[in-house]
């Protein structure tokens, strides 16, 4: 489900957890080489561009689908 919407976790706690997860993944990718690091950073950018302002690509049908496809 959606734990923030259901009230099981606060938005601040969700932001902290996701920031920590992004940091750990990016740090791990850094140790694996430039190609892995670039791929992970590209995927992270796509996932952030999907839902965060100012881009918030989930508002636009094809852009949202392309963003999800690229980040996977």
PDB file of N, CA, C and O in Angstrom, residues 44-71:
ATOM      1  N   UNK A  44      18.227   7.568 -10.741  1.00  0.00           N
ATOM      2  CA  UNK A  44      17.785   8.397  -9.613  1.00  0.00           C
ATOM      3  C   UNK A  44      17.188   9.701 -10.118  1.00  0.00           C
ATOM      4  O   UNK A  44      16.147  10.151  -9.626  1.00  0.00           O
ATOM      5  N   UNK A  45      17.824  10.301 -11.112  1.00  0.00           N
ATOM      6  CA  UNK A  45      17.277  11.539 -11.675  1.00  0.00           C
ATOM      7  C   UNK A  45      15.890  11.291 -12.261  1.00  0.00           C
ATOM      8  O   UNK A  45      14.969  12.086 -12.045  1.00  0.00           O
ATOM      9  N   UNK A  46      15.722  10.200 -12.988  1.00  0.00           N
ATOM     10  CA  UNK A  46      14.417   9.886 -13.580  1.00  0.00           C
ATOM     11  C   UNK A  46      13.342   9.707 -12.514  1.00  0.00           C
ATOM     12  O   UNK A  46      12.233  10.224 -12.657  1.00  0.00           O
ATOM     13  N   UNK A  47      13.663   8.992 -11.449  1.00  0.00           N
ATOM     14  CA  UNK A  47      12.655   8.773 -10.421  1.00  0.00           C
ATOM     15  C   UNK A  47      12.308  10.061  -9.688  1.00  0.00           C
ATOM     16  O   UNK A  47      11.151  10.277  -9.319  1.00  0.00           O
ATOM     17  N   UNK A  48      13.295  10.924  -9.490  1.00  0.00           N
ATOM     18  CA  UNK A  48      13.020  12.204  -8.843  1.00  0.00           C
ATOM     19  C   UNK A  48      12.254  13.142  -9.769  1.00  0.00           C
ATOM     20  O   UNK A  48      11.342  13.848  -9.341  1.00  0.00           O
ATOM     21  N   UNK A  49      12.612  13.163 -11.048  1.00  0.00           N
ATOM     22  CA  UNK A  49      11.920  14.019 -12.021  1.00  0.00           C
ATOM     23  C   UNK A  49      10.467  13.600 -12.196  1.00  0.00           C
ATOM     24  O   UNK A  49       9.610  14.416 -12.538  1.00  0.00           O
ATOM     25  N   UNK A  50      10.171  12.341 -11.935  1.00  0.00           N
ATOM     26  CA  UNK A  50       8.807  11.839 -12.057  1.00  0.00           C
ATOM     27  C   UNK A  50       7.866  12.519 -11.068  1.00  0.00           C
ATOM     28  O   UNK A  50       6.751  12.882 -11.418  1.00  0.00           O
ATOM     29  N   UNK A  51       8.334  12.723  -9.834  1.00  0.00           N
ATOM     30  CA  UNK A  51       7.386  13.178  -8.817  1.00  0.00           C
ATOM     31  C   UNK A  51       7.707  14.513  -8.148  1.00  0.00           C
ATOM     32  O   UNK A  51       6.844  15.056  -7.474  1.00  0.00           O
ATOM     33  N   UNK A  52       8.906  15.031  -8.322  1.00  0.00           N
ATOM     34  CA  UNK A  52       9.252  16.271  -7.622  1.00  0.00           C
ATOM     35  C   UNK A  52       9.141  17.501  -8.528  1.00  0.00           C
ATOM     36  O   UNK A  52       9.473  17.440  -9.700  1.00  0.00           O
ATOM     37  N   UNK A  53       8.675  18.618  -7.955  1.00  0.00           N
ATOM     38  CA  UNK A  53       8.669  19.862  -8.720  1.00  0.00           C
ATOM     39  C   UNK A  53      10.106  20.273  -9.017  1.00  0.00           C
ATOM     40  O   UNK A  53      10.991  19.912  -8.255  1.00  0.00           O
ATOM     41  N   UNK A  54      10.409  20.989 -10.046  1.00  0.00           N
ATOM     42  CA  UNK A  54       9.483  21.624 -10.970  1.00  0.00           C
ATOM     43  C   UNK A  54       9.053  20.727 -12.137  1.00  0.00           C
ATOM     44  O   UNK A  54       8.097  21.057 -12.828  1.00  0.00           O
ATOM     45  N   UNK A  55       9.738  19.618 -12.364  1.00  0.00           N
ATOM     46  CA  UNK A  55       9.384  18.781 -13.527  1.00  0.00           C
ATOM     47  C   UNK A  55       8.086  18.016 -13.306  1.00  0.00           C
ATOM     48  O   UNK A  55       7.193  18.039 -14.131  1.00  0.00           O
ATOM     49  N   UNK A  56       8.005  17.254 -12.235  1.00  0.00           N
ATOM     50  CA  UNK A  56       6.799  16.481 -11.887  1.00  0.00           C
ATOM     51  C   UNK A  56       6.178  15.816 -13.125  1.00  0.00           C
ATOM     52  O   UNK A  56       5.029  16.037 -13.489  1.00  0.00           O
ATOM     53  N   UNK A  57       6.983  14.975 -13.760  1.00  0.00           N
ATOM     54  CA  UNK A  57       6.600  14.387 -15.044  1.00  0.00           C
ATOM     55  C   UNK A  57       5.397  13.462 -14.988  1.00  0.00           C
ATOM     56  O   UNK A  57       4.825  13.137 -16.025  1.00  0.00           O
ATOM     57  N   UNK A  58       4.971  13.058 -13.805  1.00  0.00           N
ATOM     58  CA  UNK A  58       3.810  12.172 -13.730  1.00  0.00           C
ATOM     59  C   UNK A  58       2.532  12.866 -14.187  1.00  0.00           C
ATOM     60  O   UNK A  58       1.525  12.214 -14.413  1.00  0.00           O
ATOM     61  N   UNK A  59       2.575  14.167 -14.373  1.00  0.00           N
ATOM     62  CA  UNK A  59       1.404  14.911 -14.880  1.00  0.00           C
ATOM     63  C   UNK A  59       1.196  14.712 -16.376  1.00  0.00           C
ATOM     64  O   UNK A  59       0.128  14.986 -16.897  1.00  0.00           O
ATOM     65  N   UNK A  60       2.228  14.260 -17.068  1.00  0.00           N
ATOM     66  CA  UNK A  60       2.194  14.157 -18.528  1.00  0.00           C
ATOM     67  C   UNK A  60       2.290  12.687 -18.937  1.00  0.00           C
ATOM     68  O   UNK A  60       3.303  12.035 -18.683  1.00  0.00           O
ATOM     69  N   UNK A  61       1.244  12.200 -19.574  1.00  0.00           N
ATOM     70  CA  UNK A  61       1.124  10.782 -19.912  1.00  0.00           C
ATOM     71  C   UNK A  61       2.363  10.107 -20.452  1.00  0.00           C
ATOM     72  O   UNK A  61       2.939   9.233 -19.806  1.00  0.00           O
ATOM     73  N   UNK A  62       2.784  10.465 -21.652  1.00  0.00           N
ATOM     74  CA  UNK A  62       3.919   9.781 -22.277  1.00  0.00           C
ATOM     75  C   UNK A  62       5.221  10.066 -21.543  1.00  0.00           C
ATOM     76  O   UNK A  62       6.073   9.186 -21.428  1.00  0.00           O
ATOM     77  N   UNK A  63       5.403  11.279 -21.049  1.00  0.00           N
ATOM     78  CA  UNK A  63       6.620  11.602 -20.301  1.00  0.00           C
ATOM     79  C   UNK A  63       6.703  10.751 -19.024  1.00  0.00           C
ATOM     80  O   UNK A  63       7.765  10.265 -18.662  1.00  0.00           O
ATOM     81  N   UNK A  64       5.563  10.555 -18.378  1.00  0.00           N
ATOM     82  CA  UNK A  64       5.541   9.713 -17.176  1.00  0.00           C
ATOM     83  C   UNK A  64       5.901   8.276 -17.517  1.00  0.00           C
ATOM     84  O   UNK A  64       6.728   7.659 -16.833  1.00  0.00           O
ATOM     85  N   UNK A  65       5.319   7.748 -18.572  1.00  0.00           N
ATOM     86  CA  UNK A  65       5.629   6.364 -18.976  1.00  0.00           C
ATOM     87  C   UNK A  65       7.084   6.215 -19.356  1.00  0.00           C
ATOM     88  O   UNK A  65       7.738   5.225 -18.979  1.00  0.00           O
ATOM     89  N   UNK A  66       7.644   7.168 -20.095  1.00  0.00           N
ATOM     90  CA  UNK A  66       9.043   7.098 -20.503  1.00  0.00           C
ATOM     91  C   UNK A  66       9.967   7.191 -19.299  1.00  0.00           C
ATOM     92  O   UNK A  66      10.978   6.476 -19.217  1.00  0.00           O
ATOM     93  N   UNK A  67       9.630   8.042 -18.357  1.00  0.00           N
ATOM     94  CA  UNK A  67      10.441   8.204 -17.163  1.00  0.00           C
ATOM     95  C   UNK A  67      10.498   6.911 -16.356  1.00  0.00           C
ATOM     96  O   UNK A  67      11.566   6.483 -15.908  1.00  0.00           O
ATOM     97  N   UNK A  68       9.358   6.273 -16.200  1.00  0.00           N
ATOM     98  CA  UNK A  68       9.320   5.009 -15.453  1.00  0.00           C
ATOM     99  C   UNK A  68      10.115   3.932 -16.203  1.00  0.00           C
ATOM    100  O   UNK A  68      10.873   3.174 -15.616  1.00  0.00           O
ATOM    101  N   UNK A  69       9.941   3.869 -17.508  1.00  0.00           N
ATOM    102  CA  UNK A  69      10.656   2.857 -18.306  1.00  0.00           C
ATOM    103  C   UNK A  69      12.164   3.078 -18.241  1.00  0.00           C
ATOM    104  O   UNK A  69      12.928   2.113 -18.117  1.00  0.00           O
ATOM    105  N   UNK A  70      12.611   4.311 -18.329  1.00  0.00           N
ATOM    106  CA  UNK A  70      14.043   4.600 -18.316  1.00  0.00           C
ATOM    107  C   UNK A  70      14.690   4.286 -16.964  1.00  0.00           C
ATOM    108  O   UNK A  70      15.838   3.865 -16.915  1.00  0.00           O
ATOM    109  N   UNK A  71      13.969   4.500 -15.913  1.00  0.00           N
ATOM    110  CA  UNK A  71      14.569   4.281 -14.596  1.00  0.00           C
ATOM    111  C   UNK A  71      14.613   2.816 -14.205  1.00  0.00           C
ATOM    112  O   UNK A  71      15.268   2.445 -13.239  1.00  0.00           O
TER     113      UNK A  71
END
